CSV table of C-alpha atoms and ligand atoms in Angstrom, one decimal:
chain,number,residue,atom,x,y,z
A,1,MET,CA,-40.7,136.6,-197.8
A,2,ALA,CA,-38.3,133.9,-196.8
A,3,GLU,CA,-36.5,131.8,-199.4
A,4,VAL,CA,-38.0,128.3,-198.9
A,5,VAL,CA,-36.0,125.3,-200.0
A,6,ILE,CA,-38.0,122.0,-199.8
A,7,THR,CA,-35.5,119.1,-199.7
A,8,SER,CA,-34.5,116.1,-197.6
A,9,LYS,CA,-33.4,116.5,-194.1
A,10,GLU,CA,-30.0,115.1,-195.1
A,11,GLU,CA,-29.6,117.6,-197.9
A,12,ALA,CA,-30.8,120.4,-195.7
A,13,ALA,CA,-28.0,119.5,-193.3
A,14,ARG,CA,-25.4,119.5,-196.1
A,15,LEU,CA,-26.6,122.8,-197.5
A,16,THR,CA,-26.5,124.5,-194.1
A,17,ALA,CA,-23.0,123.1,-193.4
A,18,ASP,CA,-21.9,124.4,-196.8
A,19,LEU,CA,-23.2,127.8,-195.9
A,20,PHE,CA,-21.5,127.8,-192.5
A,21,GLU,CA,-18.2,126.8,-194.2
A,22,ARG,CA,-18.6,129.5,-196.8
A,23,LEU,CA,-19.2,132.1,-194.1
A,24,VAL,CA,-16.1,131.0,-192.2
A,25,ARG,CA,-14.0,131.2,-195.3
A,26,GLU,CA,-15.2,134.8,-195.8
A,27,LYS,CA,-15.0,135.7,-192.2
A,28,PRO,CA,-12.8,133.3,-190.0
A,29,ASN,CA,-14.1,134.9,-186.8
A,30,ALA,CA,-17.7,134.5,-187.8
A,31,VAL,CA,-20.4,134.5,-185.1
A,32,PHE,CA,-23.0,131.8,-185.2
A,33,GLY,CA,-26.3,131.7,-183.3
A,34,VAL,CA,-26.9,128.0,-182.5
A,35,ALA,CA,-30.1,126.2,-181.7
A,36,THR,CA,-30.6,123.0,-179.8
A,37,GLY,CA,-33.3,120.3,-179.9
A,38,SER,CA,-33.5,117.6,-182.6
A,39,THR,CA,-33.8,119.9,-185.6
A,40,PRO,CA,-30.2,121.1,-185.9
A,41,GLU,CA,-28.5,117.8,-185.0
A,42,GLY,CA,-27.9,116.8,-188.6
A,43,VAL,CA,-26.1,120.0,-189.3
A,44,TYR,CA,-23.8,119.6,-186.3
A,45,ARG,CA,-23.2,115.9,-187.2
A,46,GLU,CA,-22.3,117.0,-190.8
A,47,LEU,CA,-19.8,119.6,-189.6
A,48,ALA,CA,-18.3,117.2,-187.1
A,49,ALA,CA,-18.0,114.5,-189.8
A,50,ARG,CA,-16.3,116.9,-192.2
A,51,ARG,CA,-13.9,117.9,-189.4
A,52,ALA,CA,-13.1,114.3,-188.6
A,53,GLN,CA,-12.2,113.8,-192.2
A,54,HIS,CA,-10.1,117.0,-192.3
A,55,LEU,CA,-12.4,118.5,-194.8
A,56,LEU,CA,-13.8,121.3,-192.8
A,57,ALA,CA,-12.8,124.9,-193.2
A,58,ASP,CA,-10.8,126.4,-190.3
A,59,PHE,CA,-13.4,127.0,-187.6
A,60,SER,CA,-10.7,127.6,-184.9
A,61,ARG,CA,-11.7,131.3,-184.6
A,62,VAL,CA,-15.5,131.2,-184.7
A,63,ARG,CA,-17.7,132.2,-181.8
A,64,ALA,CA,-21.2,131.0,-181.1
A,65,PHE,CA,-24.1,132.0,-178.9
A,66,ALA,CA,-26.9,129.6,-178.0
A,67,LEU,CA,-30.5,130.7,-178.4
A,68,ASP,CA,-31.8,129.6,-175.0
A,69,GLU,CA,-31.3,127.6,-171.9
A,70,TYR,CA,-33.5,126.0,-169.3
A,71,VAL,CA,-33.6,127.6,-165.9
A,72,GLY,CA,-33.5,125.4,-162.9
A,73,LEU,CA,-31.5,122.5,-164.4
A,74,PRO,CA,-27.9,122.1,-163.2
A,75,VAL,CA,-25.6,123.0,-166.1
A,76,GLU,CA,-24.1,119.5,-165.8
A,77,HIS,CA,-27.4,117.9,-166.5
A,78,PRO,CA,-27.1,116.0,-169.9
A,79,GLU,CA,-30.2,117.9,-171.3
A,80,SER,CA,-29.1,121.4,-170.1
A,81,TYR,CA,-28.3,123.4,-173.3
A,82,HIS,CA,-24.9,124.0,-171.8
A,83,SER,CA,-24.3,120.3,-172.0
A,84,VAL,CA,-26.0,119.8,-175.4
A,85,ILE,CA,-24.1,122.6,-177.1
A,86,GLU,CA,-20.8,121.3,-175.6
A,87,ARG,CA,-21.5,117.8,-176.9
A,88,GLN,CA,-22.9,118.7,-180.3
A,89,TRP,CA,-21.0,121.9,-181.2
A,90,THR,CA,-18.1,123.0,-179.0
A,91,ARG,CA,-16.3,119.6,-178.6
A,92,PRO,CA,-16.8,118.2,-182.1
A,93,LEU,CA,-15.5,121.4,-183.7
A,94,GLY,CA,-12.5,121.5,-181.3
A,95,LEU,CA,-13.5,124.9,-179.9
A,96,HIS,CA,-12.5,126.4,-176.6
A,97,PRO,CA,-15.5,126.7,-174.2
A,98,GLU,CA,-14.8,130.5,-174.1
A,99,GLN,CA,-15.7,130.7,-177.8
A,100,VAL,CA,-19.2,129.6,-177.1
A,101,ALA,CA,-21.8,131.3,-174.8
A,102,VAL,CA,-25.0,129.9,-173.5
A,103,PRO,CA,-27.6,132.0,-171.5
A,104,PRO,CA,-27.4,131.5,-167.8
A,105,ALA,CA,-29.2,128.5,-166.2
A,106,VAL,CA,-29.6,130.3,-162.9
A,107,ILE,CA,-31.2,133.7,-162.6
A,108,THR,CA,-31.3,135.6,-159.4
A,109,ALA,CA,-33.3,138.8,-158.7
A,110,ASP,CA,-30.1,140.8,-159.3
A,111,ASP,CA,-29.3,139.3,-162.7
A,112,ASN,CA,-30.3,140.9,-165.9
A,113,PRO,CA,-30.6,138.3,-168.7
A,114,GLU,CA,-30.4,141.1,-171.2
A,115,SER,CA,-26.7,141.4,-170.4
A,116,TYR,CA,-26.2,138.3,-172.6
A,117,GLU,CA,-26.9,140.7,-175.5
A,118,THR,CA,-23.9,142.9,-174.5
A,119,ARG,CA,-21.7,139.9,-175.2
A,120,ILE,CA,-23.4,139.3,-178.6
A,121,ASP,CA,-22.9,143.0,-179.4
A,122,ALA,CA,-19.3,142.9,-178.2
A,123,ALA,CA,-18.7,139.9,-180.6
A,124,GLY,CA,-20.0,142.1,-183.5
A,125,GLY,CA,-23.4,140.6,-183.7
A,126,ILE,CA,-24.6,137.2,-185.0
A,127,ASP,CA,-23.8,136.5,-188.7
A,128,ILE,CA,-26.0,133.4,-189.1
A,129,GLN,CA,-28.7,132.5,-186.6
A,130,LEU,CA,-29.9,128.9,-186.9
A,131,VAL,CA,-33.4,128.3,-185.6
A,132,GLY,CA,-35.8,125.4,-185.3
A,133,ILE,CA,-39.6,126.0,-184.8
A,134,GLY,CA,-41.8,124.6,-182.1
A,135,SER,CA,-45.0,122.8,-182.9
A,136,ASN,CA,-46.7,125.9,-181.3
A,137,GLY,CA,-44.8,128.3,-183.6
A,138,HIS,CA,-42.2,129.4,-181.1
A,139,ILE,CA,-38.6,130.2,-182.1
A,140,GLY,CA,-36.0,130.3,-179.4
A,141,PHE,CA,-38.3,129.7,-176.4
A,142,ASN,CA,-40.5,132.7,-177.4
A,143,GLU,CA,-43.8,131.2,-176.7
A,144,PRO,CA,-47.1,132.4,-178.3
A,145,GLY,CA,-47.9,135.8,-177.0
A,146,SER,CA,-44.2,136.9,-176.9
A,147,SER,CA,-43.6,140.5,-177.9
A,148,LEU,CA,-42.3,140.7,-181.5
A,149,ALA,CA,-39.8,143.2,-180.1
A,150,SER,CA,-38.8,141.1,-177.1
A,151,ARG,CA,-35.2,140.9,-175.8
A,152,THR,CA,-33.3,138.2,-174.0
A,153,ARG,CA,-35.3,137.4,-170.8
A,154,LEU,CA,-36.7,134.9,-168.4
A,155,LYS,CA,-39.8,133.1,-169.8
A,156,THR,CA,-42.2,130.4,-168.6
A,157,LEU,CA,-42.3,127.4,-171.0
A,158,SER,CA,-45.7,126.6,-172.4
A,159,ARG,CA,-47.3,123.2,-171.5
A,160,GLN,CA,-47.1,122.3,-175.2
A,161,THR,CA,-43.4,122.9,-175.3
A,162,ARG,CA,-42.9,120.9,-172.1
A,163,ILE,CA,-44.9,118.0,-173.5
A,164,ASP,CA,-42.9,118.2,-176.8
A,165,ASN,CA,-39.6,118.2,-174.9
A,166,ALA,CA,-40.5,115.5,-172.4
A,167,ARG,CA,-38.9,113.0,-174.8
A,168,PHE,CA,-35.5,114.4,-173.8
A,169,PHE,CA,-36.3,113.8,-170.1
A,170,GLY,CA,-37.9,110.9,-168.2
A,171,THR,CA,-41.3,112.4,-167.5
A,172,LEU,CA,-43.1,115.7,-168.0
A,173,ASP,CA,-42.5,116.7,-164.4
A,174,GLU,CA,-38.7,116.6,-165.1
A,175,VAL,CA,-39.0,119.2,-167.9
A,176,PRO,CA,-38.1,122.6,-166.5
A,177,ARG,CA,-40.8,125.2,-166.3
A,178,TYR,CA,-38.6,128.2,-167.0
A,179,CYS,CA,-36.0,129.3,-169.5
A,180,VAL,CA,-33.9,132.2,-170.7
A,181,THR,CA,-34.3,132.9,-174.3
A,182,GLN,CA,-33.1,135.4,-176.8
A,183,GLY,CA,-36.0,137.6,-177.7
A,184,LEU,CA,-37.7,137.9,-181.1
A,185,GLY,CA,-36.2,141.4,-181.4
A,186,THR,CA,-32.8,139.9,-180.6
A,187,ILE,CA,-33.1,137.1,-183.2
A,188,LEU,CA,-34.1,139.7,-185.9
A,189,GLU,CA,-30.7,141.4,-185.4
A,190,ALA,CA,-28.8,138.5,-186.9
A,191,ARG,CA,-27.5,139.2,-190.3
A,192,ARG,CA,-29.1,136.0,-191.7
A,193,ILE,CA,-31.6,133.5,-190.3
A,194,VAL,CA,-31.7,129.9,-191.3
A,195,LEU,CA,-34.8,128.2,-190.2
A,196,LEU,CA,-35.0,124.4,-190.3
A,197,ALA,CA,-38.2,122.3,-190.0
A,198,PHE,CA,-38.6,118.6,-190.4
A,199,GLY,CA,-41.6,116.3,-190.0
A,200,VAL,CA,-45.4,116.7,-190.1
A,201,SER,CA,-45.6,117.9,-186.5
A,202,LYS,CA,-44.1,121.2,-187.8
A,203,ALA,CA,-46.3,121.6,-190.8
A,204,ARG,CA,-49.0,123.8,-189.3
A,205,ALA,CA,-46.6,126.0,-187.4
A,206,LEU,CA,-44.4,126.5,-190.5
A,207,ALA,CA,-47.3,127.4,-192.8
A,208,ASN,CA,-48.6,129.9,-190.2
A,209,ALA,CA,-45.1,131.3,-189.7
A,210,LEU,CA,-44.1,131.8,-193.3
A,211,GLU,CA,-47.5,132.4,-195.0
A,212,GLY,CA,-49.8,133.6,-192.3
A,213,PRO,CA,-50.2,137.0,-190.7
A,214,VAL,CA,-47.3,138.3,-188.6
A,215,THR,CA,-48.6,137.9,-185.1
A,216,SER,CA,-47.3,137.3,-181.6
A,217,SER,CA,-49.6,134.2,-181.5
A,218,VAL,CA,-47.2,132.6,-184.0
A,219,PRO,CA,-43.9,134.0,-182.8
A,220,ALA,CA,-41.9,132.5,-185.7
A,221,SER,CA,-43.9,134.7,-188.1
A,222,VAL,CA,-41.7,137.6,-187.0
A,223,VAL,CA,-39.1,136.2,-189.5
A,224,GLN,CA,-41.2,137.8,-192.2
A,225,PHE,CA,-39.7,141.1,-191.1
A,226,HIS,CA,-36.2,139.9,-191.7
A,227,PRO,CA,-34.7,140.5,-195.2
A,228,HIS,CA,-32.5,137.4,-195.3
A,229,VAL,CA,-34.3,134.3,-194.1
A,230,THR,CA,-33.8,130.9,-195.7
A,231,ALA,CA,-36.1,128.0,-194.6
A,232,LEU,CA,-34.8,124.5,-195.3
A,233,VAL,CA,-37.7,122.1,-194.8
A,234,ASP,CA,-38.6,118.6,-195.7
A,235,ASP,CA,-41.7,117.5,-197.7
A,236,ALA,CA,-43.6,116.7,-194.5
A,237,ALA,CA,-43.0,120.0,-192.9
A,238,ALA,CA,-43.8,121.8,-196.2
A,239,SER,CA,-47.0,119.9,-196.7
A,240,LEU,CA,-49.3,122.7,-195.6
A,241,LEU,CA,-47.5,125.5,-197.4
A,242,ALA,CA,-49.9,127.1,-199.9
A,243,ASN,CA,-47.0,128.2,-202.2
A,244,GLN,CA,-45.0,125.0,-202.1
A,245,ASP,CA,-45.2,124.5,-205.9
A,246,TYR,CA,-43.7,128.0,-206.3
A,247,TYR,CA,-40.9,127.3,-203.8
A,248,ARG,CA,-40.0,124.0,-205.5
A,249,GLU,CA,-39.9,125.7,-208.9
A,250,ALA,CA,-37.9,128.7,-207.7
A,251,TRP,CA,-35.3,126.4,-206.2
A,252,GLN,CA,-35.1,124.2,-209.2
A,253,GLU,CA,-34.9,127.1,-211.6
A,254,ARG,CA,-32.8,129.4,-209.4
A,255,PRO,CA,-30.4,131.6,-211.3
A,256,PRO,CA,-27.0,130.1,-212.2
A,257,SER,CA,-25.2,132.4,-209.7
A,258,ARG,CA,-27.2,130.7,-206.9
A,259,ARG,CA,-26.6,127.0,-207.8
A,260,ILE,CA,-25.1,126.8,-204.3
A,261,LEU,CA,-27.1,128.1,-201.4
A,262,PHE,CA,-26.3,131.8,-201.1
A,263,ASP,CA,-23.7,131.6,-203.8
A,264,GLY,CA,-23.1,135.0,-205.2
A,265,ILE,CA,-24.3,136.7,-202.1
A,266,THR,CA,-21.9,138.3,-199.6
A,267,LEU,CA,-22.5,136.8,-196.2
A,268,THR,CA,-20.7,139.5,-194.3
A,269,ALA,CA,-22.6,142.7,-193.9
A,270,PRO,CA,-22.8,145.6,-191.4
A,271,PRO,CA,-24.7,144.8,-188.2
A,272,ARG,CA,-28.4,145.2,-188.5
A,273,ARG,CA,-29.9,148.0,-186.5
A,274,ARG,CA,-31.8,147.2,-183.3
A,275,GLY,CA,-35.5,146.5,-183.8
A,276,PHE,CA,-37.3,146.6,-187.1
B,301,LIG,C1,-34.0,125.2,-179.1
B,301,LIG,C2,-35.0,126.1,-179.5
B,301,LIG,C3,-36.4,125.7,-179.8
B,301,LIG,C4,-36.4,124.4,-180.8
B,301,LIG,C5,-37.8,124.0,-181.0
B,301,LIG,C6,-37.9,122.8,-181.9
B,301,LIG,O1,-32.8,125.9,-178.9
B,301,LIG,O2,-34.8,127.3,-179.4
B,301,LIG,O3,-37.1,126.7,-180.5
B,301,LIG,O4,-35.8,124.8,-182.0
B,301,LIG,O5,-38.5,123.8,-179.8
B,301,LIG,O6,-37.4,121.7,-181.2
B,301,LIG,P1,-37.0,120.4,-181.9
B,301,LIG,O7,-35.9,120.7,-182.8
B,301,LIG,O8,-36.5,119.5,-180.8
B,301,LIG,O9,-38.2,119.9,-182.6
């Protein structure tokens, strides 16, 4: 069962930034899995603001791997995830582009998208994977029906995802049809998963993912197999959670050693084994 923290979007961003900083203090060359889209923007802004005020831990040695990328969009396009990650993560944190990897935006018949995972493995695996959730229950771009054991691969975006993401583009037609995404099996190998969800449009998917059956029809439900998942969600996203009273109480009454998110818990751990 995921730890569910129901709080404001702003506080969720602060708590996640605190957690990232704590990991970096424990492990200066920590490896982050970074998401794109609207959901994680507050976290990235918070980290950037702390750095601008010289308050941030030393992130100079961290590495990061993006979850996914559109296929068929030039990498220079402002909405390619190469561009988004560069704008929201790499540059504000003062990192060298080589410290941050994004899946390829062009795939030829000879390419094997799974080779992205060789790079993740070579970096020692992902310490904290940040994920958002799609209104259809996807994480990464693992659309409903994705194998729960899937690896990094080329996928076709669902119509729902393209409609949801049309707000970043001019029209629906401009939203790419394909992507490369880390698989659900890949995501499960991260040592910790932090899932963020804000707004009522995520309420149904979140309730299905955290409290429903584990099923490829709700790809995010696979996080129920992971031992260290924290979901930071706002009231609107939490509105359909059956156990929301319990989550609120458990957070309010958390043991003193856990007054700070993950306080008292070692963030660095051996890599998780492949699969589940
Ligand atoms: C983005 C990603 C997606 C988004 C999801 C929610 O890298 O992997 O799963 O997290 O589509 O998107 P937003 O945050 O824009 O609502």
